[in-house]
Amino acid sequence: VEFDVKITSETPLAWVTVAGEVDVYTADALREALREAEADSKQIIVDLLEVNFLDSTGIGVLVGSLKRLREGGGDLHLVVTQPSVLKVLRITSLDRVFQVHADLDEARSAAEAGASGADKASR
Amino acid sequence: MSQETTSAKGIVELRVPADPAYLAVLRTTTAVLAARLDFTLDEIEDLRIAIDEAGAVLLSHADRSGTVLCRLHIDGDTLVAEVSAQTIDGFAPARDTFAWTVLSALADDVQATASDDRTVAIVLRKRRGGSGAA
C-alpha cells in the first residue's frame, strides 16, 4: 500500500505530513508518527492533502491523538481538500470535532493562535 | 496471493489472505469493476470505502490464518458485494462504531450474517445512478 508519513517540528507546533492511503494496514505508522509529534508539541497540524484514502481506522487514530492533545491543552488541526476524506469526516460528524482547514496557511494560523492560548473562546 | 475468477454470469470472486495488507486489493478490484459497470466516480469512491470498512470489520475478528472472500455481482442497477471470512468467534458486527457508521452511510443497504461454522458475511448493496433515485 502506498503510504508515507513525516514529521516536521516548527516550535511550538509540529507538522505531520501524510501521503497515500490510510487504512488498517498503514494506521499504525500514522499512530506512531502522531505520538512522536505529541512528545514535543501540543499543537499538531496533520497535512492530509496528499491522502487519497482514509477509512474509519485512520479516523480513529486521529481521534485518539486529538483526545490526548486536548487533555493537555493542545489541539490537532487537519488540512483536507480530498472530497472522499471530507465525506468520511462528515459521515462520522467529526468535521465538527476537528479543526478542519482547507490550506496549510490557515492551519498554521489556527495552530499558532492555539499555542498562544488565543483560540480558547472559539471552542 | 490473490486469485480472481469471472463466471459467465458476471460474478467476480476474489479471495485474499486475512491480512490487512490485502485490503487495498479488495478496494482496487471493486473500484475497477464498478467503473466497468458505469458507476459514477462518487459511487466508485463510496464503494471503495465501503468494501474497505467491511473488510476491516471482518479482519478484527478473522482467523488470520484464513482468507477473506469478496464476491461481487450486479443485480439490475445494484452492485452486490458479499465480503466474508472465517472468524474466531462468529461475532455480530457492532453497529455503534465509526466503521459501521461509514459503511451504512455509503452503501444503500448493509446486512451481516453469521453461520454455524463462524463464517461472518457482510453483504452491501450500492445502486448505480445516485442513491435515493427510483
Short mmCIF file of C-alpha atoms in Angstrom, two decimals:
data_model
loop_
_atom_site.label_atom_id
_atom_site.label_comp_id
_atom_site.label_asym_id
_atom_site.label_seq_id
_atom_site.Cartn_x
_atom_site.Cartn_y
_atom_site.Cartn_z
CA VAL A 1 0.00 0.00 0.00
CA GLU A 2 1.28 3.39 -0.95
CA PHE A 3 1.84 5.33 2.29
CA ASP A 4 4.29 7.84 3.70
CA VAL A 5 4.40 9.99 6.82
CA LYS A 6 6.92 12.54 8.02
CA ILE A 7 7.19 14.86 10.99
CA THR A 8 8.47 18.43 10.80
CA SER A 9 8.99 20.29 14.04
CA GLU A 10 8.37 24.03 13.91
CA THR A 11 8.26 25.04 17.58
CA PRO A 12 5.74 25.46 19.13
CA LEU A 13 3.92 23.42 16.54
CA ALA A 14 4.58 20.24 14.59
CA TRP A 15 3.55 19.16 11.13
CA VAL A 16 2.66 15.57 10.37
CA THR A 17 2.59 15.23 6.60
CA VAL A 18 0.81 12.14 5.33
CA ALA A 19 0.62 10.80 1.78
CA GLY A 20 -1.13 7.83 0.20
CA GLU A 21 -3.70 5.51 1.74
CA VAL A 22 -4.57 5.31 5.43
CA ASP A 23 -6.24 2.01 6.31
CA VAL A 24 -5.91 -0.82 8.84
CA TYR A 25 -2.57 -1.72 7.30
CA THR A 26 -0.98 1.74 7.49
CA ALA A 27 -2.79 3.25 10.51
CA ASP A 28 -0.16 2.00 12.99
CA ALA A 29 2.55 4.02 11.25
CA LEU A 30 0.36 7.12 11.46
CA ARG A 31 -0.30 6.48 15.16
CA GLU A 32 3.43 6.19 15.85
CA ALA A 33 4.17 9.41 13.97
CA LEU A 34 1.48 11.29 15.89
CA ARG A 35 2.75 10.03 19.26
CA GLU A 36 6.25 11.11 18.30
CA ALA A 37 4.98 14.57 17.34
CA GLU A 38 2.92 14.79 20.54
CA ALA A 39 6.07 14.26 22.57
CA ASP A 40 7.30 17.77 21.79
CA SER A 41 4.30 19.74 20.53
CA LYS A 42 0.82 20.44 21.82
CA GLN A 43 -0.36 21.93 18.55
CA ILE A 44 -0.15 19.47 15.69
CA ILE A 45 -1.14 20.03 12.09
CA VAL A 46 -1.87 16.90 10.09
CA ASP A 47 -1.44 17.64 6.40
CA LEU A 48 -3.76 15.21 4.58
CA LEU A 49 -3.58 17.00 1.22
CA GLU A 50 -1.81 14.05 -0.42
CA VAL A 51 -4.01 11.41 1.22
CA ASN A 52 -6.32 9.82 -1.33
CA PHE A 53 -7.89 7.29 1.00
CA LEU A 54 -8.80 7.45 4.70
CA ASP A 55 -11.04 4.93 6.42
CA SER A 56 -12.56 4.70 9.90
CA THR A 57 -9.39 3.12 11.30
CA GLY A 58 -7.41 6.19 10.24
CA ILE A 59 -10.13 8.41 11.67
CA GLY A 60 -9.85 6.51 14.96
CA VAL A 61 -6.11 7.18 15.08
CA LEU A 62 -6.69 10.91 14.52
CA VAL A 63 -9.38 10.99 17.22
CA GLY A 64 -7.01 9.30 19.68
CA SER A 65 -4.37 11.94 19.06
CA LEU A 66 -6.94 14.74 19.30
CA LYS A 67 -8.13 13.48 22.71
CA ARG A 68 -4.59 13.23 24.10
CA LEU A 69 -3.70 16.71 22.83
CA ARG A 70 -6.86 18.40 24.13
CA GLU A 71 -6.41 16.77 27.53
CA GLY A 72 -3.07 18.55 27.68
CA GLY A 73 -4.48 21.86 26.49
CA GLY A 74 -3.37 21.35 22.88
CA ASP A 75 -5.15 20.64 19.64
CA LEU A 76 -4.98 18.70 16.39
CA HIS A 77 -5.58 20.53 13.12
CA LEU A 78 -6.41 18.75 9.87
CA VAL A 79 -5.71 20.08 6.40
CA VAL A 80 -8.04 18.32 3.97
CA THR A 81 -9.30 19.01 0.46
CA GLN A 82 -9.83 15.45 -0.84
CA PRO A 83 -13.62 15.02 -1.22
CA SER A 84 -13.70 11.38 -0.09
CA VAL A 85 -11.76 12.21 3.09
CA LEU A 86 -14.08 15.13 3.83
CA LYS A 87 -17.04 12.84 3.23
CA VAL A 88 -15.85 10.30 5.83
CA LEU A 89 -15.32 13.14 8.33
CA ARG A 90 -18.85 14.40 7.63
CA ILE A 91 -20.46 10.96 7.92
CA THR A 92 -18.89 10.44 11.33
CA SER A 93 -19.77 14.05 12.34
CA LEU A 94 -16.10 14.56 13.13
CA ASP A 95 -15.92 17.60 10.85
CA ARG A 96 -17.49 19.39 13.82
CA VAL A 97 -15.00 17.96 16.31
CA PHE A 98 -11.72 18.53 14.47
CA GLN A 99 -10.48 21.87 13.30
CA VAL A 100 -10.56 21.21 9.56
CA HIS A 101 -8.70 23.60 7.28
CA ALA A 102 -8.58 23.89 3.51
CA ASP A 103 -4.98 25.09 3.29
CA LEU A 104 -1.71 24.99 5.18
CA ASP A 105 -1.51 28.71 5.98
CA GLU A 106 -4.94 28.72 7.58
CA ALA A 107 -3.96 25.68 9.67
CA ARG A 108 -0.69 27.33 10.70
CA SER A 109 -2.51 30.47 11.85
CA ALA A 110 -5.00 28.43 13.87
CA ALA A 111 -2.24 26.33 15.46
CA GLU A 112 -0.20 29.42 16.32
CA ALA A 113 -3.27 31.05 17.85
CA GLY A 114 -3.84 27.84 19.80
CA ALA A 115 -0.25 27.83 21.01
CA SER A 116 -0.63 31.34 22.41
CA GLY A 117 -3.93 30.39 24.03
CA ALA A 118 -5.92 32.77 21.86
CA ASP A 119 -8.35 30.22 20.48
CA LYS A 120 -9.88 29.16 23.79
CA ALA A 121 -13.04 31.14 23.06
CA SER A 122 -13.63 29.52 19.71
CA ARG A 123 -14.46 26.07 21.11
CA MET B 1 -1.58 -14.46 -3.32
CA SER B 2 -4.93 -13.32 -4.59
CA GLN B 3 -6.95 -15.09 -7.20
CA GLU B 4 -9.71 -13.76 -9.37
CA THR B 5 -12.27 -15.59 -11.43
CA THR B 6 -15.14 -14.37 -13.53
CA SER B 7 -18.00 -16.65 -14.46
CA ALA B 8 -20.24 -16.29 -17.48
CA LYS B 9 -22.88 -14.75 -15.22
CA GLY B 10 -20.62 -11.83 -14.32
CA ILE B 11 -19.81 -12.93 -10.80
CA VAL B 12 -16.37 -11.90 -9.64
CA GLU B 13 -14.81 -13.69 -6.70
CA LEU B 14 -11.65 -12.55 -5.05
CA ARG B 15 -10.03 -14.49 -2.24
CA VAL B 16 -7.17 -12.88 -0.33
CA PRO B 17 -5.30 -13.76 2.87
CA ALA B 18 -6.99 -12.49 6.05
CA ASP B 19 -4.33 -9.82 6.43
CA PRO B 20 -4.77 -6.01 6.41
CA ALA B 21 -2.12 -5.75 3.69
CA TYR B 22 -4.66 -7.15 1.23
CA LEU B 23 -7.49 -4.68 1.90
CA ALA B 24 -6.08 -2.47 -0.85
CA VAL B 25 -6.51 -5.35 -3.30
CA LEU B 26 -10.20 -5.67 -2.39
CA ARG B 27 -10.72 -1.89 -2.72
CA THR B 28 -8.98 -1.64 -6.06
CA THR B 29 -10.72 -4.64 -7.61
CA THR B 30 -14.13 -3.38 -6.51
CA ALA B 31 -13.39 0.08 -7.90
CA VAL B 32 -12.25 -1.30 -11.24
CA LEU B 33 -15.34 -3.47 -11.55
CA ALA B 34 -17.68 -0.60 -10.59
CA ALA B 35 -16.02 1.61 -13.19
CA ARG B 36 -16.60 -1.04 -15.85
CA LEU B 37 -20.26 -1.12 -14.80
CA ASP B 38 -20.60 2.66 -15.33
CA PHE B 39 -20.91 3.68 -11.69
CA THR B 40 -20.15 7.39 -11.23
CA LEU B 41 -16.84 8.48 -9.72
CA ASP B 42 -18.59 9.37 -6.45
CA GLU B 43 -20.28 5.98 -6.31
CA ILE B 44 -16.99 4.23 -7.04
CA GLU B 45 -15.33 6.15 -4.22
CA ASP B 46 -18.20 5.21 -1.87
CA LEU B 47 -17.77 1.55 -2.82
CA ARG B 48 -14.02 1.69 -2.33
CA ILE B 49 -14.51 2.93 1.22
CA ALA B 50 -17.47 0.64 1.99
CA ILE B 51 -15.62 -2.52 0.88
CA ASP B 52 -12.62 -1.46 2.95
CA GLU B 53 -14.76 -0.92 6.04
CA ALA B 54 -16.49 -4.29 5.60
CA GLY B 55 -13.13 -6.00 5.23
CA ALA B 56 -11.68 -4.16 8.24
CA VAL B 57 -14.66 -5.14 10.43
CA LEU B 58 -14.22 -8.80 9.47
CA LEU B 59 -10.45 -8.71 9.94
CA SER B 60 -10.90 -7.51 13.53
CA HIS B 61 -12.30 -10.98 14.36
CA ALA B 62 -10.95 -13.09 11.50
CA ASP B 63 -8.89 -16.21 11.78
CA ARG B 64 -5.67 -14.65 10.48
CA SER B 65 -4.50 -17.94 9.01
CA GLY B 66 -7.60 -17.98 6.80
CA THR B 67 -8.87 -15.91 3.92
CA VAL B 68 -11.32 -13.13 3.12
CA LEU B 69 -13.67 -13.82 0.24
CA CYS B 70 -15.16 -10.93 -1.70
CA ARG B 71 -17.94 -11.88 -4.10
CA LEU B 72 -19.25 -9.21 -6.43
CA HIS B 73 -22.17 -9.30 -8.81
CA ILE B 74 -24.60 -6.92 -10.42
CA ASP B 75 -28.33 -7.23 -9.78
CA GLY B 76 -30.18 -4.84 -12.10
CA ASP B 77 -28.73 -1.44 -11.26
CA THR B 78 -27.22 -2.61 -7.98
CA LEU B 79 -23.75 -3.88 -7.25
CA VAL B 80 -23.94 -6.54 -4.56
CA ALA B 81 -20.75 -7.20 -2.61
CA GLU B 82 -20.55 -10.07 -0.18
CA VAL B 83 -17.44 -9.98 1.96
CA SER B 84 -16.93 -12.95 4.25
CA ALA B 85 -14.33 -14.51 6.48
CA GLN B 86 -13.90 -17.34 8.92
CA THR B 87 -13.85 -15.66 12.33
CA ILE B 88 -12.63 -16.82 15.72
CA ASP B 89 -15.98 -16.21 17.42
CA GLY B 90 -18.75 -15.82 14.82
CA PHE B 91 -19.30 -12.29 16.11
CA ALA B 92 -22.13 -9.94 15.18
CA PRO B 93 -20.52 -6.67 13.98
CA ALA B 94 -21.15 -3.80 16.43
CA ARG B 95 -23.33 -1.06 14.98
CA ASP B 96 -22.04 1.74 17.19
CA THR B 97 -18.59 2.01 15.60
CA PHE B 98 -17.13 4.52 13.13
CA ALA B 99 -16.65 1.61 10.71
CA TRP B 100 -20.30 0.62 10.72
CA THR B 101 -21.43 4.27 10.56
CA VAL B 102 -19.31 4.84 7.46
CA LEU B 103 -20.26 1.51 5.88
CA SER B 104 -24.00 2.02 6.32
CA ALA B 105 -23.85 5.64 5.14
CA LEU B 106 -22.01 4.82 1.92
CA ALA B 107 -23.91 1.68 0.92
CA ASP B 108 -27.63 1.68 0.16
CA ASP B 109 -28.12 -1.43 2.25
CA VAL B 110 -25.88 -3.45 4.59
CA GLN B 111 -26.52 -6.74 6.34
CA ALA B 112 -24.37 -9.04 8.39
CA THR B 113 -24.92 -12.74 8.88
CA ALA B 114 -23.09 -15.42 10.83
CA SER B 115 -23.08 -19.14 10.01
CA ASP B 116 -22.72 -22.05 12.41
CA ASP B 117 -19.12 -22.53 11.28
CA ARG B 118 -18.33 -18.94 12.48
CA THR B 119 -18.13 -17.58 8.95
CA VAL B 120 -19.35 -13.99 9.08
CA ALA B 121 -20.56 -12.28 5.91
CA ILE B 122 -21.26 -8.61 5.32
CA VAL B 123 -23.46 -8.01 2.29
CA LEU B 124 -23.64 -4.48 0.95
CA ARG B 125 -25.59 -3.10 -1.96
CA LYS B 126 -24.87 0.03 -3.94
CA ARG B 127 -27.24 1.34 -6.59
CA ARG B 128 -25.94 2.85 -9.78
CA GLY B 129 -27.17 6.27 -10.83
CA GLY B 130 -27.35 8.01 -7.50
CA SER B 131 -28.60 6.98 -4.07
CA GLY B 132 -32.22 7.74 -3.48
CA ALA B 133 -33.10 7.58 -7.18
CA ALA B 134 -36.05 5.41 -8.14
#
